[in-house]
Amino acid sequence: MKAAKIVAWICLLAMTAGLVNAFVNGDFLVDGRALLENPWGVMSMIDLYVGFTLFSIWIVYREKTMWKTIIWVVTMMIFGFLIGSIYVLKALYESKGDWSVALHGVQRSVSDGET
C-alpha cells in the first residue's frame, strides 16, 4: 500500500508540474490546433480519452452517491489524470490499508461476504 501511495503522489506531482509548465509556456489554442492536425496527435487524444473513460468506469463502480460520481467523472474528463491521481490517493487513504476497500470501496468490500 505504501508503494502505491508513493507512486500516486509522484504521478500527482508530475501532472501538476506538467500542467503548470503547459499553462505558463504554452498556448492552448495554438498548440491544440497543431496537435489535432497531426494524425498521431489525434490518436494520442483518442488514447487519452479511452483511458479517462475506462478509469471513470472504476469511479462509477466505486462511488456510493450519484452526485459524487458525476463530479469525479466530469472533472476527470476536464483535468485528466491529475484528477485520476487524486482519486487514487483518496481511495488508498480511505482504505486504511485494505486493498479490497481501495479497489471496491466501502460499500462493495468483498470482506462483507459479497462476491
PDB file of C-alpha atoms in Angstrom:
ATOM      1  CA  MET A   1       0.000   0.000   0.000  1.00  0.00           C
ATOM      2  CA  LYS A   2       2.866   2.379   0.827  1.00  0.00           C
ATOM      3  CA  ALA A   3       4.413   1.870  -2.632  1.00  0.00           C
ATOM      4  CA  ALA A   4       1.063   2.583  -4.311  1.00  0.00           C
ATOM      5  CA  LYS A   5       0.724   5.826  -2.336  1.00  0.00           C
ATOM      6  CA  ILE A   6       4.254   6.881  -3.305  1.00  0.00           C
ATOM      7  CA  VAL A   7       3.573   6.187  -6.988  1.00  0.00           C
ATOM      8  CA  ALA A   8       0.239   8.075  -6.838  1.00  0.00           C
ATOM      9  CA  TRP A   9       1.927  11.077  -5.168  1.00  0.00           C
ATOM     10  CA  ILE A  10       4.690  11.076  -7.816  1.00  0.00           C
ATOM     11  CA  CYS A  11       2.023  10.961 -10.548  1.00  0.00           C
ATOM     12  CA  LEU A  12       0.110  13.833  -8.944  1.00  0.00           C
ATOM     13  CA  LEU A  13       3.275  15.933  -8.663  1.00  0.00           C
ATOM     14  CA  ALA A  14       4.267  15.142 -12.275  1.00  0.00           C
ATOM     15  CA  MET A  15       0.794  16.072 -13.542  1.00  0.00           C
ATOM     16  CA  THR A  16       0.825  19.303 -11.531  1.00  0.00           C
ATOM     17  CA  ALA A  17       4.297  20.278 -12.801  1.00  0.00           C
ATOM     18  CA  GLY A  18       3.348  19.406 -16.383  1.00  0.00           C
ATOM     19  CA  LEU A  19       0.126  21.419 -16.259  1.00  0.00           C
ATOM     20  CA  VAL A  20       1.838  24.436 -14.707  1.00  0.00           C
ATOM     21  CA  ASN A  21       4.517  24.273 -17.425  1.00  0.00           C
ATOM     22  CA  ALA A  22       1.895  23.972 -20.172  1.00  0.00           C
ATOM     23  CA  PHE A  23      -0.146  26.916 -18.883  1.00  0.00           C
ATOM     24  CA  VAL A  24       2.934  29.112 -18.352  1.00  0.00           C
ATOM     25  CA  ASN A  25       4.838  28.253 -21.556  1.00  0.00           C
ATOM     26  CA  GLY A  26       2.163  27.067 -23.977  1.00  0.00           C
ATOM     27  CA  ASP A  27      -0.756  28.463 -25.928  1.00  0.00           C
ATOM     28  CA  PHE A  28      -3.693  26.081 -25.578  1.00  0.00           C
ATOM     29  CA  LEU A  29      -5.455  27.125 -28.782  1.00  0.00           C
ATOM     30  CA  VAL A  30      -2.345  27.205 -30.991  1.00  0.00           C
ATOM     31  CA  ASP A  31      -0.828  24.024 -29.574  1.00  0.00           C
ATOM     32  CA  GLY A  32      -4.180  22.215 -29.535  1.00  0.00           C
ATOM     33  CA  ARG A  33      -4.803  23.060 -33.184  1.00  0.00           C
ATOM     34  CA  ALA A  34      -1.326  21.765 -34.131  1.00  0.00           C
ATOM     35  CA  LEU A  35      -1.944  18.584 -32.146  1.00  0.00           C
ATOM     36  CA  LEU A  36      -5.271  17.916 -33.840  1.00  0.00           C
ATOM     37  CA  GLU A  37      -3.775  18.477 -37.307  1.00  0.00           C
ATOM     38  CA  ASN A  38      -1.338  15.605 -36.726  1.00  0.00           C
ATOM     39  CA  PRO A  39      -2.701  12.030 -37.090  1.00  0.00           C
ATOM     40  CA  TRP A  40      -0.583  10.903 -34.127  1.00  0.00           C
ATOM     41  CA  GLY A  41      -1.881  13.834 -32.125  1.00  0.00           C
ATOM     42  CA  VAL A  42      -5.450  12.715 -32.859  1.00  0.00           C
ATOM     43  CA  MET A  43      -4.502   9.145 -31.939  1.00  0.00           C
ATOM     44  CA  SER A  44      -2.989  10.394 -28.668  1.00  0.00           C
ATOM     45  CA  MET A  45      -6.230  12.203 -27.839  1.00  0.00           C
ATOM     46  CA  ILE A  46      -8.279   9.069 -28.594  1.00  0.00           C
ATOM     47  CA  ASP A  47      -5.930   7.029 -26.403  1.00  0.00           C
ATOM     48  CA  LEU A  48      -6.162   9.601 -23.629  1.00  0.00           C
ATOM     49  CA  TYR A  49      -9.962   9.731 -23.578  1.00  0.00           C
ATOM     50  CA  VAL A  50     -10.267   5.944 -23.777  1.00  0.00           C
ATOM     51  CA  GLY A  51      -8.096   5.862 -20.643  1.00  0.00           C
ATOM     52  CA  PHE A  52     -10.220   8.553 -18.976  1.00  0.00           C
ATOM     53  CA  THR A  53     -13.372   6.602 -19.805  1.00  0.00           C
ATOM     54  CA  LEU A  54     -12.061   3.267 -18.533  1.00  0.00           C
ATOM     55  CA  PHE A  55     -10.783   4.888 -15.334  1.00  0.00           C
ATOM     56  CA  SER A  56     -14.174   6.593 -14.920  1.00  0.00           C
ATOM     57  CA  ILE A  57     -15.877   3.183 -15.048  1.00  0.00           C
ATOM     58  CA  TRP A  58     -13.938   2.301 -11.891  1.00  0.00           C
ATOM     59  CA  ILE A  59     -15.045   5.573 -10.276  1.00  0.00           C
ATOM     60  CA  VAL A  60     -18.700   4.855 -11.154  1.00  0.00           C
ATOM     61  CA  TYR A  61     -18.363   1.333  -9.713  1.00  0.00           C
ATOM     62  CA  ARG A  62     -16.663   2.524  -6.544  1.00  0.00           C
ATOM     63  CA  GLU A  63     -18.596   5.655  -5.563  1.00  0.00           C
ATOM     64  CA  LYS A  64     -21.765   5.416  -3.447  1.00  0.00           C
ATOM     65  CA  THR A  65     -23.594   8.600  -4.395  1.00  0.00           C
ATOM     66  CA  MET A  66     -24.604   9.865  -7.825  1.00  0.00           C
ATOM     67  CA  TRP A  67     -23.576  13.498  -7.284  1.00  0.00           C
ATOM     68  CA  LYS A  68     -20.054  12.497  -6.172  1.00  0.00           C
ATOM     69  CA  THR A  69     -19.770  10.150  -9.135  1.00  0.00           C
ATOM     70  CA  ILE A  70     -20.793  12.912 -11.547  1.00  0.00           C
ATOM     71  CA  ILE A  71     -18.314  15.388 -10.043  1.00  0.00           C
ATOM     72  CA  TRP A  72     -15.425  12.897 -10.203  1.00  0.00           C
ATOM     73  CA  VAL A  73     -16.176  11.787 -13.778  1.00  0.00           C
ATOM     74  CA  VAL A  74     -16.729  15.312 -15.142  1.00  0.00           C
ATOM     75  CA  THR A  75     -13.545  16.626 -13.526  1.00  0.00           C
ATOM     76  CA  MET A  76     -11.692  13.533 -14.811  1.00  0.00           C
ATOM     77  CA  MET A  77     -12.776  14.380 -18.370  1.00  0.00           C
ATOM     78  CA  ILE A  78     -11.670  18.010 -17.956  1.00  0.00           C
ATOM     79  CA  PHE A  79      -8.485  17.723 -15.910  1.00  0.00           C
ATOM     80  CA  GLY A  80      -7.442  14.177 -16.813  1.00  0.00           C
ATOM     81  CA  PHE A  81      -5.144  12.090 -14.719  1.00  0.00           C
ATOM     82  CA  LEU A  82      -4.440  14.960 -12.353  1.00  0.00           C
ATOM     83  CA  ILE A  83      -7.894  14.057 -11.009  1.00  0.00           C
ATOM     84  CA  GLY A  84      -7.139  10.355 -11.528  1.00  0.00           C
ATOM     85  CA  SER A  85      -4.091  10.700  -9.280  1.00  0.00           C
ATOM     86  CA  ILE A  86      -6.133  12.489  -6.619  1.00  0.00           C
ATOM     87  CA  TYR A  87      -8.842   9.823  -6.818  1.00  0.00           C
ATOM     88  CA  VAL A  88      -6.310   7.005  -6.409  1.00  0.00           C
ATOM     89  CA  LEU A  89      -4.858   8.754  -3.358  1.00  0.00           C
ATOM     90  CA  LYS A  90      -8.372   9.223  -1.961  1.00  0.00           C
ATOM     91  CA  ALA A  91      -9.118   5.521  -2.441  1.00  0.00           C
ATOM     92  CA  LEU A  92      -5.811   4.449  -0.877  1.00  0.00           C
ATOM     93  CA  TYR A  93      -6.125   6.694   2.166  1.00  0.00           C
ATOM     94  CA  GLU A  94      -9.802   5.821   2.744  1.00  0.00           C
ATOM     95  CA  SER A  95      -8.980   2.118   2.635  1.00  0.00           C
ATOM     96  CA  LYS A  96      -6.740   2.249   5.727  1.00  0.00           C
ATOM     97  CA  GLY A  97      -4.524  -0.440   4.226  1.00  0.00           C
ATOM     98  CA  ASP A  98      -7.289  -2.759   2.994  1.00  0.00           C
ATOM     99  CA  TRP A  99      -6.788  -3.428  -0.733  1.00  0.00           C
ATOM    100  CA  SER A 100     -10.342  -4.691  -1.099  1.00  0.00           C
ATOM    101  CA  VAL A 101     -11.703  -1.370   0.135  1.00  0.00           C
ATOM    102  CA  ALA A 102      -9.199   0.550  -2.017  1.00  0.00           C
ATOM    103  CA  LEU A 103     -10.369  -1.249  -5.148  1.00  0.00           C
ATOM    104  CA  HIS A 104     -14.078  -1.759  -4.435  1.00  0.00           C
ATOM    105  CA  GLY A 105     -14.959   0.988  -1.964  1.00  0.00           C
ATOM    106  CA  VAL A 106     -16.522   0.526   1.439  1.00  0.00           C
ATOM    107  CA  GLN A 107     -19.970  -0.468   0.180  1.00  0.00           C
ATOM    108  CA  ARG A 108     -18.569  -3.123  -2.147  1.00  0.00           C
ATOM    109  CA  SER A 109     -15.875  -4.590   0.061  1.00  0.00           C
ATOM    110  CA  VAL A 110     -15.541  -8.303  -0.577  1.00  0.00           C
ATOM    111  CA  SER A 111     -14.879  -8.835   3.109  1.00  0.00           C
ATOM    112  CA  ASP A 112     -18.658  -8.495   3.637  1.00  0.00           C
ATOM    113  CA  GLY A 113     -19.142 -11.919   2.054  1.00  0.00           C
ATOM    114  CA  GLU A 114     -20.102 -10.449  -1.330  1.00  0.00           C
ATOM    115  CA  THR A 115     -18.643 -11.908  -4.480  1.00  0.00           C
TER     116      THR A 115
END
